[in-house]
Coordinates of C-alpha atoms and ligand atoms in Angstrom, one line a residue:
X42 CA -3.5 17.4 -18.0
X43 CA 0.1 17.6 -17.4
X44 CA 0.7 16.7 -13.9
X45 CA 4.4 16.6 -11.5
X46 CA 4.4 14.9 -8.2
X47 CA 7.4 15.7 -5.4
X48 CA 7.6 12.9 -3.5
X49 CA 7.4 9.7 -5.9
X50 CA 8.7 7.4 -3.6
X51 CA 7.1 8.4 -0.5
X52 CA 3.3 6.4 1.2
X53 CA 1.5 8.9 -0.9
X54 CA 3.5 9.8 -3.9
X55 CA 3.8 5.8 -4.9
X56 CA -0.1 5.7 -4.6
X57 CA -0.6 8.6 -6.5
X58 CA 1.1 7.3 -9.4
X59 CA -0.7 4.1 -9.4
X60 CA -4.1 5.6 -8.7
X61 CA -3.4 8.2 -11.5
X62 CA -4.6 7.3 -15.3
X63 CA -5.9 9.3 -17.5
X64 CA -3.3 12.1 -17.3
X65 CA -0.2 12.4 -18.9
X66 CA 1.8 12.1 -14.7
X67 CA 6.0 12.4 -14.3
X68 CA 7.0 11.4 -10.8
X69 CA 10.0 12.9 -9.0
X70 CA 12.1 11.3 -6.0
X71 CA 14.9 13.1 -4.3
X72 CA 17.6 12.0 -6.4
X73 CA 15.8 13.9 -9.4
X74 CA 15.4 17.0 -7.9
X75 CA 15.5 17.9 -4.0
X76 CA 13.4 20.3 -3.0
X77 CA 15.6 22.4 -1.3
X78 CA 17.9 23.6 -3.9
X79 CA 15.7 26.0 -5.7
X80 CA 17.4 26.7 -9.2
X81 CA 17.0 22.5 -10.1
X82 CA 13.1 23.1 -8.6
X83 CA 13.0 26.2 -11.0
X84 CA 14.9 24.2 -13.7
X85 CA 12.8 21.0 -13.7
X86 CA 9.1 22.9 -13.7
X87 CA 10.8 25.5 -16.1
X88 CA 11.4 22.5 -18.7
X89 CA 7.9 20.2 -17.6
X90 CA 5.3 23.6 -17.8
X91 CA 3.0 20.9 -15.5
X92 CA -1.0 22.3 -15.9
X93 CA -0.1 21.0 -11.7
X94 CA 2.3 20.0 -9.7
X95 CA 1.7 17.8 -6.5
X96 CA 3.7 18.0 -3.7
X97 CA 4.0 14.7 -1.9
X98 CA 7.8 15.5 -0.6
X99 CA 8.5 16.1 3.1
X100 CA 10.6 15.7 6.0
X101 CA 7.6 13.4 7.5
X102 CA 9.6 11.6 10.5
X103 CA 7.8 14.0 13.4
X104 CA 10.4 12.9 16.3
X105 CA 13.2 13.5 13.9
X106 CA 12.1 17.2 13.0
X107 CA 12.6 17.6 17.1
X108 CA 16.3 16.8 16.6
X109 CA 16.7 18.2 13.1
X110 CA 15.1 21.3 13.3
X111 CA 17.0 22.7 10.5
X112 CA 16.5 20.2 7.9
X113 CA 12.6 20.0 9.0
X114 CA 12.7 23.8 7.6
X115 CA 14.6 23.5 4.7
X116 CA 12.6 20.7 3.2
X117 CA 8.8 21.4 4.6
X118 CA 8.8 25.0 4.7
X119 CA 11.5 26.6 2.1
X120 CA 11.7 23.7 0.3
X121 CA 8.0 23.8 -0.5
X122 CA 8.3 27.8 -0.9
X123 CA 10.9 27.2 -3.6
X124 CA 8.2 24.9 -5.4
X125 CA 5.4 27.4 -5.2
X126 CA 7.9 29.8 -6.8
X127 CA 9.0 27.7 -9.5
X128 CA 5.1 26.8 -10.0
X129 CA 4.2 30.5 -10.2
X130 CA 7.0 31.4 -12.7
X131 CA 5.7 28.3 -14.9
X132 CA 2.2 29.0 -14.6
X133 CA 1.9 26.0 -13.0
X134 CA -1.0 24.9 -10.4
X135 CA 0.3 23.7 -6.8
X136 CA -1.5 21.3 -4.7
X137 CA 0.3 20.7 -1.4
X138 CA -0.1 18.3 0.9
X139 CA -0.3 19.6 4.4
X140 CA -0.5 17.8 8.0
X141 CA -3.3 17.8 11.2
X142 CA -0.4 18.8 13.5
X143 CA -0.9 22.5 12.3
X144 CA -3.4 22.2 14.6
X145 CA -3.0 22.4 18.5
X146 CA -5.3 19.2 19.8
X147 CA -7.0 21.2 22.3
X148 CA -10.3 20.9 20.2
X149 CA -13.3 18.4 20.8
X150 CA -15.3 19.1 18.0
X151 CA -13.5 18.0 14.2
X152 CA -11.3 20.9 12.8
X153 CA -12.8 23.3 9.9
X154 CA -10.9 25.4 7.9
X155 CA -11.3 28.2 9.1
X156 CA -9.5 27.1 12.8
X157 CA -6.2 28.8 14.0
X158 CA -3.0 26.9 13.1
X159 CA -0.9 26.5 16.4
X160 CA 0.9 23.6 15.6
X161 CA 2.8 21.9 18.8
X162 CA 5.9 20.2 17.1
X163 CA 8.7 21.3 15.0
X164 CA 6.9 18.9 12.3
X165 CA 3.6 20.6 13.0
X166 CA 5.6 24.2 13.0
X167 CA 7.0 23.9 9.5
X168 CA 3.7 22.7 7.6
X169 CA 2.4 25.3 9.6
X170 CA 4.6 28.1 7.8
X171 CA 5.2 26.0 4.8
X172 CA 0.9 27.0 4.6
X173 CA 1.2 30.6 5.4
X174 CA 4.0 31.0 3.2
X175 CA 2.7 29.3 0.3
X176 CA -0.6 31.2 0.6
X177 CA 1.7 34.1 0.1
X178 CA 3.6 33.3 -2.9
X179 CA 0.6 31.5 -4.4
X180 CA -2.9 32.5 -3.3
X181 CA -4.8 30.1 -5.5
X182 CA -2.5 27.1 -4.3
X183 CA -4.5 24.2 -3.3
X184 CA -3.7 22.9 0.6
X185 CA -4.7 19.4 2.0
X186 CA -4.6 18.6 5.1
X187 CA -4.3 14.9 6.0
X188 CA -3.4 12.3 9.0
X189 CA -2.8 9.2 10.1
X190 CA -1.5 8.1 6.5
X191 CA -1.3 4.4 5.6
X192 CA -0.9 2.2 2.9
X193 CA 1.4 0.1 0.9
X194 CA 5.3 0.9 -0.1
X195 CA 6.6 2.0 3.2
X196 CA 6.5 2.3 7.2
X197 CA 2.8 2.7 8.9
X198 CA 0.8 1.7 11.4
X199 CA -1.1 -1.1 10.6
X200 CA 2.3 -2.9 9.3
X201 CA 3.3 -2.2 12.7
X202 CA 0.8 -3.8 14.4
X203 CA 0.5 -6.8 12.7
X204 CA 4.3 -7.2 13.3
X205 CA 4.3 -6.6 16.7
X206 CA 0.7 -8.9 17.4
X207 CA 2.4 -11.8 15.5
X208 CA 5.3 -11.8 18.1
X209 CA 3.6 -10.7 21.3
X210 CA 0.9 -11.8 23.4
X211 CA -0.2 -8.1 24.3
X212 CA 0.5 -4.7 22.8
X213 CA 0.0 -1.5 24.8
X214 CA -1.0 1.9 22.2
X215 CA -2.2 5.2 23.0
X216 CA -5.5 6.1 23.7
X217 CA -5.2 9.5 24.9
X218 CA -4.8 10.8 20.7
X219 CA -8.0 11.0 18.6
X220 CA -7.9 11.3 14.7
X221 CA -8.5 10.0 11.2
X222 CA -6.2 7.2 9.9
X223 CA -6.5 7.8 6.1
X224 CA -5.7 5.1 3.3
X225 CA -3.3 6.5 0.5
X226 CA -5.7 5.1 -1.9
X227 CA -8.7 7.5 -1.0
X228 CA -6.6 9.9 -0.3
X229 CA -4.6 9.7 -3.5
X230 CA -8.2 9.7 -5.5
X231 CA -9.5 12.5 -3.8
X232 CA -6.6 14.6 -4.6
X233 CA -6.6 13.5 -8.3
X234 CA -10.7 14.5 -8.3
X235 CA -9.5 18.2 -6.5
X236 CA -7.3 18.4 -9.6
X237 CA -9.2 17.8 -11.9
X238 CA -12.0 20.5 -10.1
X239 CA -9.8 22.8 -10.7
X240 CA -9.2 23.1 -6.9
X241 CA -7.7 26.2 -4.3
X242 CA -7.7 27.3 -1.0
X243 CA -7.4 24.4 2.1
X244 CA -9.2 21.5 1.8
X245 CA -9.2 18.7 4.8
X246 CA -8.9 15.3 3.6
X247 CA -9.1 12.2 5.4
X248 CA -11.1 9.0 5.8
X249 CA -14.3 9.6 7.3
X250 CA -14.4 8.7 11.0
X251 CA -12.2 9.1 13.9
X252 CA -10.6 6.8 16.6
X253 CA -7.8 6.7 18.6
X254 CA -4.1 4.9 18.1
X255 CA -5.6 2.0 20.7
X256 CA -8.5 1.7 18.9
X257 CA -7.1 1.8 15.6
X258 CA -4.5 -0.7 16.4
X259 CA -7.8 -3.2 18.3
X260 CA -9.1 -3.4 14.5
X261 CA -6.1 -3.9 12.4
X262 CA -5.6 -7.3 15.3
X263 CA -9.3 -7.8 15.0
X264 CA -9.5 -7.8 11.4
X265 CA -6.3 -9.7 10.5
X266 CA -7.8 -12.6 13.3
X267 CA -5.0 -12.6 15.4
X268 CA -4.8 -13.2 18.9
X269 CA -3.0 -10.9 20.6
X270 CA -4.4 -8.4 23.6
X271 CA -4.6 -4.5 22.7
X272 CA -4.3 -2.4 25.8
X273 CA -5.1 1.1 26.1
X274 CA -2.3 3.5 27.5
X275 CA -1.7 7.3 28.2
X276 CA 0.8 9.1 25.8
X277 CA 2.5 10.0 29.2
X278 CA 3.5 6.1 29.2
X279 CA 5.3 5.9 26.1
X280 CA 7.1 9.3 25.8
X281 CA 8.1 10.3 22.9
X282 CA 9.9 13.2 21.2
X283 CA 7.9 15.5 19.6
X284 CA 4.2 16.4 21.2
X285 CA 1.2 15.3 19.0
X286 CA -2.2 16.8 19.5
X287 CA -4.8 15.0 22.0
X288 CA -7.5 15.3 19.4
X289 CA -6.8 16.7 15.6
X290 CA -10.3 15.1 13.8
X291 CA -10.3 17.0 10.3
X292 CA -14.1 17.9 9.3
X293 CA -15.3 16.6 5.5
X294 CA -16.9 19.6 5.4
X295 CA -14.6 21.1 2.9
X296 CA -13.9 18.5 0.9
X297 CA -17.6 17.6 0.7
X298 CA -18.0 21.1 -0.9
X299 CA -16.1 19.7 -3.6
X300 CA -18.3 17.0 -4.4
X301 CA -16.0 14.3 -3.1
X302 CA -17.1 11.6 -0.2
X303 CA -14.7 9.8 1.2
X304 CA -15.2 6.0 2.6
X305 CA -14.7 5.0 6.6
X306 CA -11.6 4.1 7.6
X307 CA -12.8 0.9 8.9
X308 CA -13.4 0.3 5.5
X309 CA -10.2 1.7 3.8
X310 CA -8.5 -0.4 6.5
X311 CA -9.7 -3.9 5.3
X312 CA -9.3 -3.3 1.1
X313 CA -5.6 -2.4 2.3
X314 CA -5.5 -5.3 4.7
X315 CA -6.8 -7.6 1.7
X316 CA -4.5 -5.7 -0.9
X317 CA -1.2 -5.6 1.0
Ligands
LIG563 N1 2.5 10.0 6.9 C1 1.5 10.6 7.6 O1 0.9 10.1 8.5 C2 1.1 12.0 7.2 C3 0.1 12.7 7.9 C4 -0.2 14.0 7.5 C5 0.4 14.6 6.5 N2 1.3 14.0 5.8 C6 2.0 14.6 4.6 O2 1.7 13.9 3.5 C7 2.8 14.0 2.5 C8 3.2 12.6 2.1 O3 3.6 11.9 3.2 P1 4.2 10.4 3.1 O4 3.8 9.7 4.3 O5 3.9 9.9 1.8 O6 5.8 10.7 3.3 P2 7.0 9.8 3.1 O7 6.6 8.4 2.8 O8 7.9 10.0 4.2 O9 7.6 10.3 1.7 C9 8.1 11.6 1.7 C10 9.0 11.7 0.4 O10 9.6 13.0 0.5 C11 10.8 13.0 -0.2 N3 11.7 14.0 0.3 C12 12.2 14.2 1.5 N4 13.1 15.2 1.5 C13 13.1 15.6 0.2 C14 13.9 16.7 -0.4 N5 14.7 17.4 0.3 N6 13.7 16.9 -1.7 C15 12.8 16.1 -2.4 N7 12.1 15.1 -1.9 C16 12.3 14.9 -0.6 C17 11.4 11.6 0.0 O11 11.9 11.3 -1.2 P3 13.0 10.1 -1.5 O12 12.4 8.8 -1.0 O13 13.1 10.1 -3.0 O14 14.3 10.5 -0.8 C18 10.2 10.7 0.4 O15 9.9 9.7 -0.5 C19 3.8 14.8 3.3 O16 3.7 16.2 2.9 C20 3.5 14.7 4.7 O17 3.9 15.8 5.5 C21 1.7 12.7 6.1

Protein backbone atom coordinates (compact mmCIF):
# COMPACT_ATOMS: atom_id res chain seq x y z
CA UNK A 1 0.00 0.00 0.00
CA UNK A 2 0.78 3.48 -0.59
CA UNK A 3 0.00 5.37 2.44
CA UNK A 4 0.09 9.71 3.34
CA UNK A 5 -0.11 10.80 6.89
CA UNK A 6 -1.10 14.75 7.76
CA UNK A 7 0.31 15.36 10.79
CA UNK A 8 3.93 13.84 10.84
CA UNK A 9 5.11 15.65 13.61
CA UNK A 10 2.21 15.58 15.82
CA UNK A 11 1.74 12.65 19.26
CA UNK A 12 0.12 10.43 16.76
CA UNK A 13 1.56 11.19 13.39
CA UNK A 14 5.33 10.46 14.86
CA UNK A 15 3.98 7.11 16.15
CA UNK A 16 2.44 6.23 13.11
CA UNK A 17 5.46 6.42 11.29
CA UNK A 18 7.42 4.34 13.63
CA UNK A 19 4.77 1.79 14.15
CA UNK A 20 4.29 1.54 10.30
CA UNK A 21 6.43 -1.14 8.16
CA UNK A 22 5.41 -3.02 5.73
CA UNK A 23 4.01 -0.20 3.58
CA UNK A 24 5.50 1.97 1.34
CA UNK A 25 4.39 5.46 4.18
CA UNK A 26 5.43 9.46 3.16
CA UNK A 27 4.84 11.66 6.18
CA UNK A 28 3.73 15.33 5.91
CA UNK A 29 4.28 18.22 8.54
CA UNK A 30 2.94 21.67 8.07
CA UNK A 31 5.77 23.07 6.37
CA UNK A 32 5.15 20.49 3.45
CA UNK A 33 1.70 21.22 2.93
CA UNK A 34 -0.87 22.94 5.39
CA UNK A 35 -3.97 21.74 5.34
CA UNK A 36 -5.74 24.71 4.87
CA UNK A 37 -4.61 25.88 1.50
CA UNK A 38 -6.47 23.46 -0.67
CA UNK A 39 -4.73 23.62 -4.22
CA UNK A 40 -1.08 22.41 -2.39
CA UNK A 41 -3.59 19.56 -0.53
CA UNK A 42 -4.96 18.91 -4.13
CA UNK A 43 -1.36 19.21 -5.52
CA UNK A 44 0.50 16.98 -3.11
CA UNK A 45 -2.28 13.85 -3.29
CA UNK A 46 -2.64 14.72 -7.07
CA UNK A 47 1.30 13.84 -7.48
CA UNK A 48 1.35 10.80 -4.38
CA UNK A 49 -2.15 8.79 -5.75
CA UNK A 50 -1.81 7.30 -1.84
CA UNK A 51 -4.16 3.74 -1.91
CA UNK A 52 -4.80 6.11 1.87
CA UNK A 53 -4.21 9.02 3.28
CA UNK A 54 -4.18 9.48 7.19
CA UNK A 55 -5.09 12.44 8.70
CA UNK A 56 -3.21 13.02 11.94
CA UNK A 57 -3.13 17.15 11.45
CA UNK A 58 -5.20 19.29 13.78
CA UNK A 59 -5.63 22.44 15.69
CA UNK A 60 -5.46 19.96 18.95
CA UNK A 61 -4.91 22.84 21.78
CA UNK A 62 -8.80 22.71 23.05
CA UNK A 63 -8.49 26.06 25.29
CA UNK A 64 -6.86 27.72 22.35
CA UNK A 65 -9.74 26.83 19.77
CA UNK A 66 -11.87 28.97 22.54
CA UNK A 67 -9.75 32.03 21.68
CA UNK A 68 -9.03 31.16 18.03
CA UNK A 69 -12.17 30.16 16.80
CA UNK A 70 -11.28 30.92 13.40
CA UNK A 71 -8.23 29.11 12.93
CA UNK A 72 -9.83 25.94 14.96
CA UNK A 73 -12.19 26.00 11.65
CA UNK A 74 -9.90 26.49 9.10
CA UNK A 75 -7.60 23.66 10.13
CA UNK A 76 -10.09 20.94 11.78
CA UNK A 77 -13.07 21.44 9.74
CA UNK A 78 -12.20 23.00 6.08
CA UNK A 79 -8.95 22.08 6.34
CA UNK A 80 -9.90 18.38 6.68
CA UNK A 81 -12.73 19.02 3.95
CA UNK A 82 -10.03 20.20 1.56
CA UNK A 83 -8.25 16.73 2.18
CA UNK A 84 -11.37 14.56 1.70
CA UNK A 85 -11.62 16.52 -1.68
CA UNK A 86 -8.25 16.12 -2.76
CA UNK A 87 -8.55 12.23 -1.57
CA UNK A 88 -11.82 11.83 -3.65
CA UNK A 89 -10.28 13.41 -6.84
CA UNK A 90 -7.22 10.94 -6.38
CA UNK A 91 -9.10 8.04 -5.67
CA UNK A 92 -7.58 7.99 -2.62
CA UNK A 93 -8.91 6.31 0.88
CA UNK A 94 -9.30 8.87 3.97
CA UNK A 95 -8.98 7.83 7.47
CA UNK A 96 -9.47 10.65 9.85
CA UNK A 97 -8.87 10.97 13.13
CA UNK A 98 -11.66 12.37 15.04
CA UNK A 99 -12.01 13.48 18.95
CA UNK A 100 -14.47 12.25 22.16
CA UNK A 101 -15.48 15.96 22.55
CA UNK A 102 -18.02 15.43 19.67
CA UNK A 103 -19.80 14.12 22.29
CA UNK A 104 -21.72 16.14 25.05
CA UNK A 105 -20.52 14.13 28.52
CA UNK A 106 -23.93 13.90 29.75
CA UNK A 107 -23.76 10.02 29.19
CA UNK A 108 -23.04 7.20 31.90
CA UNK A 109 -22.98 4.39 29.86
CA UNK A 110 -19.62 4.29 27.17
CA UNK A 111 -20.58 6.07 23.78
CA UNK A 112 -21.55 3.87 20.52
CA UNK A 113 -21.61 5.04 17.26
CA UNK A 114 -24.57 5.48 16.70
CA UNK A 115 -24.92 8.50 19.73
CA UNK A 116 -25.74 12.18 18.74
CA UNK A 117 -22.68 14.52 18.30
CA UNK A 118 -23.22 17.68 20.46
CA UNK A 119 -19.95 18.62 21.08
CA UNK A 120 -19.55 21.41 24.01
CA UNK A 121 -16.28 23.29 22.86
CA UNK A 122 -15.15 25.09 19.90
CA UNK A 123 -12.54 22.08 19.61
CA UNK A 124 -15.32 19.60 20.04
CA UNK A 125 -17.54 21.79 17.46
CA UNK A 126 -15.07 21.63 14.56
CA UNK A 127 -14.36 17.71 14.67
CA UNK A 128 -17.86 17.66 15.14
CA UNK A 129 -18.48 19.35 11.50
CA UNK A 130 -15.09 18.34 10.21
CA UNK A 131 -17.27 14.54 10.63
CA UNK A 132 -20.47 15.51 9.10
CA UNK A 133 -18.83 17.21 6.46
CA UNK A 134 -16.44 14.62 5.48
CA UNK A 135 -19.26 12.00 5.50
CA UNK A 136 -20.51 14.30 2.82
CA UNK A 137 -17.84 14.68 0.50
CA UNK A 138 -16.62 11.07 1.23
CA UNK A 139 -19.16 8.51 2.37
CA UNK A 140 -16.79 5.63 2.59
CA UNK A 141 -14.20 7.78 4.65
CA UNK A 142 -13.02 6.03 7.62
CA UNK A 143 -13.60 8.19 11.13
CA UNK A 144 -11.78 7.41 14.58
CA UNK A 145 -12.62 8.69 17.34
CA UNK A 146 -9.98 8.81 20.15
CA UNK A 147 -9.08 10.53 23.67
CA UNK A 148 -6.89 11.14 26.23
CA UNK A 149 -3.86 10.74 23.69
CA UNK A 150 -0.39 10.05 25.13
CA UNK A 151 2.88 9.04 24.18
CA UNK A 152 6.34 9.99 23.25
CA UNK A 153 7.48 13.23 20.95
CA UNK A 154 5.46 15.86 22.52
CA UNK A 155 3.23 17.44 25.43
CA UNK A 156 0.81 14.91 27.51
CA UNK A 157 -0.28 13.93 30.58
CA UNK A 158 1.68 11.59 32.12
CA UNK A 159 4.91 13.85 31.17
CA UNK A 160 3.02 16.30 33.17
CA UNK A 161 2.69 14.49 36.10
CA UNK A 162 5.78 13.14 36.61
CA UNK A 163 7.10 16.77 36.21
CA UNK A 164 4.99 18.23 38.56
CA UNK A 165 5.25 14.98 41.32
CA UNK A 166 9.11 15.34 41.17
CA UNK A 167 8.76 19.03 42.34
CA UNK A 168 5.78 18.97 44.57
CA UNK A 169 4.71 17.28 47.61
CA UNK A 170 0.97 17.16 46.42
CA UNK A 171 -0.82 17.59 43.11
CA UNK A 172 -4.52 18.35 42.94
CA UNK A 173 -6.35 16.76 39.21
CA UNK A 174 -9.78 16.53 38.28
CA UNK A 175 -11.94 13.93 39.18
CA UNK A 176 -15.17 15.12 38.02
CA UNK A 177 -14.02 13.89 33.97
CA UNK A 178 -14.24 10.21 33.11
CA UNK A 179 -12.56 8.74 29.91
CA UNK A 180 -10.01 6.52 28.14
CA UNK A 181 -6.36 7.78 28.11
CA UNK A 182 -5.06 5.97 24.91
CA UNK A 183 -1.27 5.19 24.12
CA UNK A 184 -0.19 6.36 20.51
CA UNK A 185 1.24 3.03 20.08
CA UNK A 186 -2.07 1.08 20.27
CA UNK A 187 -3.68 3.51 18.76
CA UNK A 188 -1.24 3.98 15.91
CA UNK A 189 -1.55 -0.09 15.36
CA UNK A 190 -5.07 -0.21 15.38
CA UNK A 191 -5.33 2.36 12.75
CA UNK A 192 -2.67 0.66 10.55
CA UNK A 193 -4.83 -2.88 11.05
CA UNK A 194 -8.28 -0.54 10.00
CA UNK A 195 -6.23 0.18 6.90
CA UNK A 196 -5.25 -2.57 5.94
CA UNK A 197 -9.22 -4.02 6.51
CA UNK A 198 -10.08 -2.02 4.18
CA UNK A 199 -11.95 0.17 6.78
CA UNK A 200 -15.24 3.04 6.57
CA UNK A 201 -17.68 4.44 8.45
CA UNK A 202 -16.73 5.65 12.46
CA UNK A 203 -14.90 3.54 14.37
CA UNK A 204 -14.11 4.43 18.25
CA UNK A 205 -10.71 3.76 19.32
CA UNK A 206 -9.10 3.93 22.52
CA UNK A 207 -7.48 1.85 25.19
CA UNK A 208 -9.72 -0.36 26.88
CA UNK A 209 -10.84 1.00 30.30
CA UNK A 210 -11.81 4.23 31.69
CA UNK A 211 -10.81 6.53 34.69
CA UNK A 212 -10.71 9.79 35.52
CA UNK A 213 -7.83 12.71 35.19
CA UNK A 214 -7.22 12.10 39.26
CA UNK A 215 -7.08 8.68 38.86
CA UNK A 216 -5.08 8.62 35.85
CA UNK A 217 -2.59 10.95 37.29
CA UNK A 218 -2.63 8.40 41.03
CA UNK A 219 -1.04 5.60 38.55
CA UNK A 220 1.44 7.45 36.43
CA UNK A 221 2.85 8.65 40.48
CA UNK A 222 2.18 5.16 41.54
CA UNK A 223 3.88 3.43 38.90
CA UNK A 224 6.92 5.76 38.40
CA UNK A 225 7.40 5.16 42.68
CA UNK A 226 7.31 8.53 43.52
CA UNK A 227 6.17 10.15 46.50
CA UNK A 228 4.06 12.69 46.01
CA UNK A 229 0.11 12.96 47.17
CA UNK A 230 -2.61 12.93 44.29
CA UNK A 231 -5.72 14.80 45.40
CA UNK A 232 -8.98 14.64 43.81
CA UNK A 233 -10.63 18.04 42.75
CA UNK A 234 -13.87 19.39 40.90
CA UNK A 235 -13.24 20.83 37.33
CA UNK A 236 -15.09 23.92 38.96
CA UNK A 237 -11.62 24.26 41.04
CA UNK A 238 -9.33 24.59 38.21
CA UNK A 239 -11.30 26.51 35.56
CA UNK A 240 -10.38 26.35 32.46
CA UNK A 241 -11.31 27.70 29.00
CA UNK A 242 -13.02 25.50 27.01
CA UNK A 243 -15.76 22.94 28.73
CA UNK A 244 -14.87 19.20 28.45
CA UNK A 245 -17.41 16.55 28.87
CA UNK A 246 -18.05 14.96 32.51
CA UNK A 247 -17.90 11.51 31.04
CA UNK A 248 -17.03 10.79 27.15
CA UNK A 249 -15.99 6.66 27.66
CA UNK A 250 -15.80 5.46 23.90
CA UNK A 251 -17.30 1.70 23.55
CA UNK A 252 -14.84 -1.09 21.73
CA UNK A 253 -17.77 -2.20 20.32
CA UNK A 254 -16.92 -0.94 16.93
CA UNK A 255 -13.69 -1.48 16.71
CA UNK A 256 -14.10 -5.04 18.03
CA UNK A 257 -16.26 -5.54 14.91
CA UNK A 258 -13.12 -5.18 13.11
CA UNK A 259 -11.35 -7.82 14.72
CA UNK A 260 -9.01 -5.54 16.62
CA UNK A 261 -8.66 -5.71 20.69
CA UNK A 262 -7.00 -3.18 22.18
CA UNK A 263 -4.85 -3.55 25.66
CA UNK A 264 -5.82 -1.60 29.16
CA UNK A 265 -4.51 1.46 29.58
CA UNK A 266 -3.03 0.59 32.78
CA UNK A 267 -1.07 -1.49 30.62
CA UNK A 268 -0.31 0.93 27.69
CA UNK A 269 0.63 3.27 30.48
CA UNK A 270 3.64 1.27 31.92
CA UNK A 271 5.33 0.03 28.27
CA UNK A 272 5.33 3.90 27.68
CA UNK A 273 6.45 4.67 31.19
CA UNK A 274 9.36 1.91 30.52
CA UNK A 275 9.85 3.25 26.83
CA UNK A 276 10.03 6.92 27.35
N1 LIG B 1 -4.22 14.69 21.83
C1 LIG B 1 -5.38 14.17 22.24
O1 LIG B 1 -5.59 13.93 23.44
C2 LIG B 1 -6.44 13.85 21.24
C3 LIG B 1 -7.67 13.33 21.69
C4 LIG B 1 -8.65 13.02 20.74
C5 LIG B 1 -8.40 13.20 19.39
N2 LIG B 1 -7.22 13.72 18.99
C6 LIG B 1 -6.99 13.90 17.56
O2 LIG B 1 -5.93 13.06 17.17
C7 LIG B 1 -5.20 13.66 16.10
C8 LIG B 1 -3.73 13.70 16.43
O3 LIG B 1 -3.56 14.45 17.61
P1 LIG B 1 -2.12 14.75 18.22
O4 LIG B 1 -2.26 14.76 19.70
O5 LIG B 1 -1.11 13.88 17.56
O6 LIG B 1 -1.93 16.26 17.75
P2 LIG B 1 -0.64 17.18 17.83
O7 LIG B 1 0.47 16.51 18.58
O8 LIG B 1 -1.10 18.53 18.29
O9 LIG B 1 -0.19 17.28 16.31
C9 LIG B 1 -1.03 17.83 15.37
C10 LIG B 1 -0.22 18.14 14.14
O10 LIG B 1 -1.10 18.83 13.25
C11 LIG B 1 -0.33 19.62 12.42
N3 LIG B 1 -1.04 20.79 11.95
C12 LIG B 1 -1.63 21.77 12.67
N4 LIG B 1 -2.17 22.69 11.86
C13 LIG B 1 -1.90 22.28 10.58
C14 LIG B 1 -2.17 22.80 9.30
N5 LIG B 1 -2.84 23.96 9.16
N6 LIG B 1 -1.75 22.11 8.21
C15 LIG B 1 -1.07 20.95 8.34
N7 LIG B 1 -0.77 20.42 9.53
C16 LIG B 1 -1.18 21.07 10.64
C17 LIG B 1 0.88 20.09 13.24
O11 LIG B 1 1.94 20.04 12.32
P3 LIG B 1 3.38 20.77 12.47
O12 LIG B 1 3.95 20.26 13.76
O13 LIG B 1 4.12 20.26 11.28
O14 LIG B 1 3.14 22.24 12.48
C18 LIG B 1 0.98 19.06 14.37
O15 LIG B 1 2.19 18.33 14.32
C19 LIG B 1 -5.85 15.04 15.88
O16 LIG B 1 -6.78 14.95 14.84
C20 LIG B 1 -6.57 15.30 17.18
O17 LIG B 1 -7.68 16.15 16.99
C21 LIG B 1 -6.23 14.04 19.87
Amino acid sequence: MRVTVFGVRGLLGQALMREWNGDEVAGLSSIDGDIRDSGKVREIVERKRPDWIVLAAAYTDVDGCESHQDLAFAVNRDGAAHVAEAAKAAGSRLLFISSDYVFDGRKTSPYEIEDSRNPQSVYGHSKAEAEIRLLEILPDCCIARTSWLFGKGGKCFPDTILKLAASRPALDVVNDQRGCPTYTVDLAGAIIQLCRKDASGIVHVTNVGACSWFEFAREIVQSAGLPAEVRPVSSQQVARPASRPAYSVLSPASLQNFGIAMPSWQDALRRYLAER
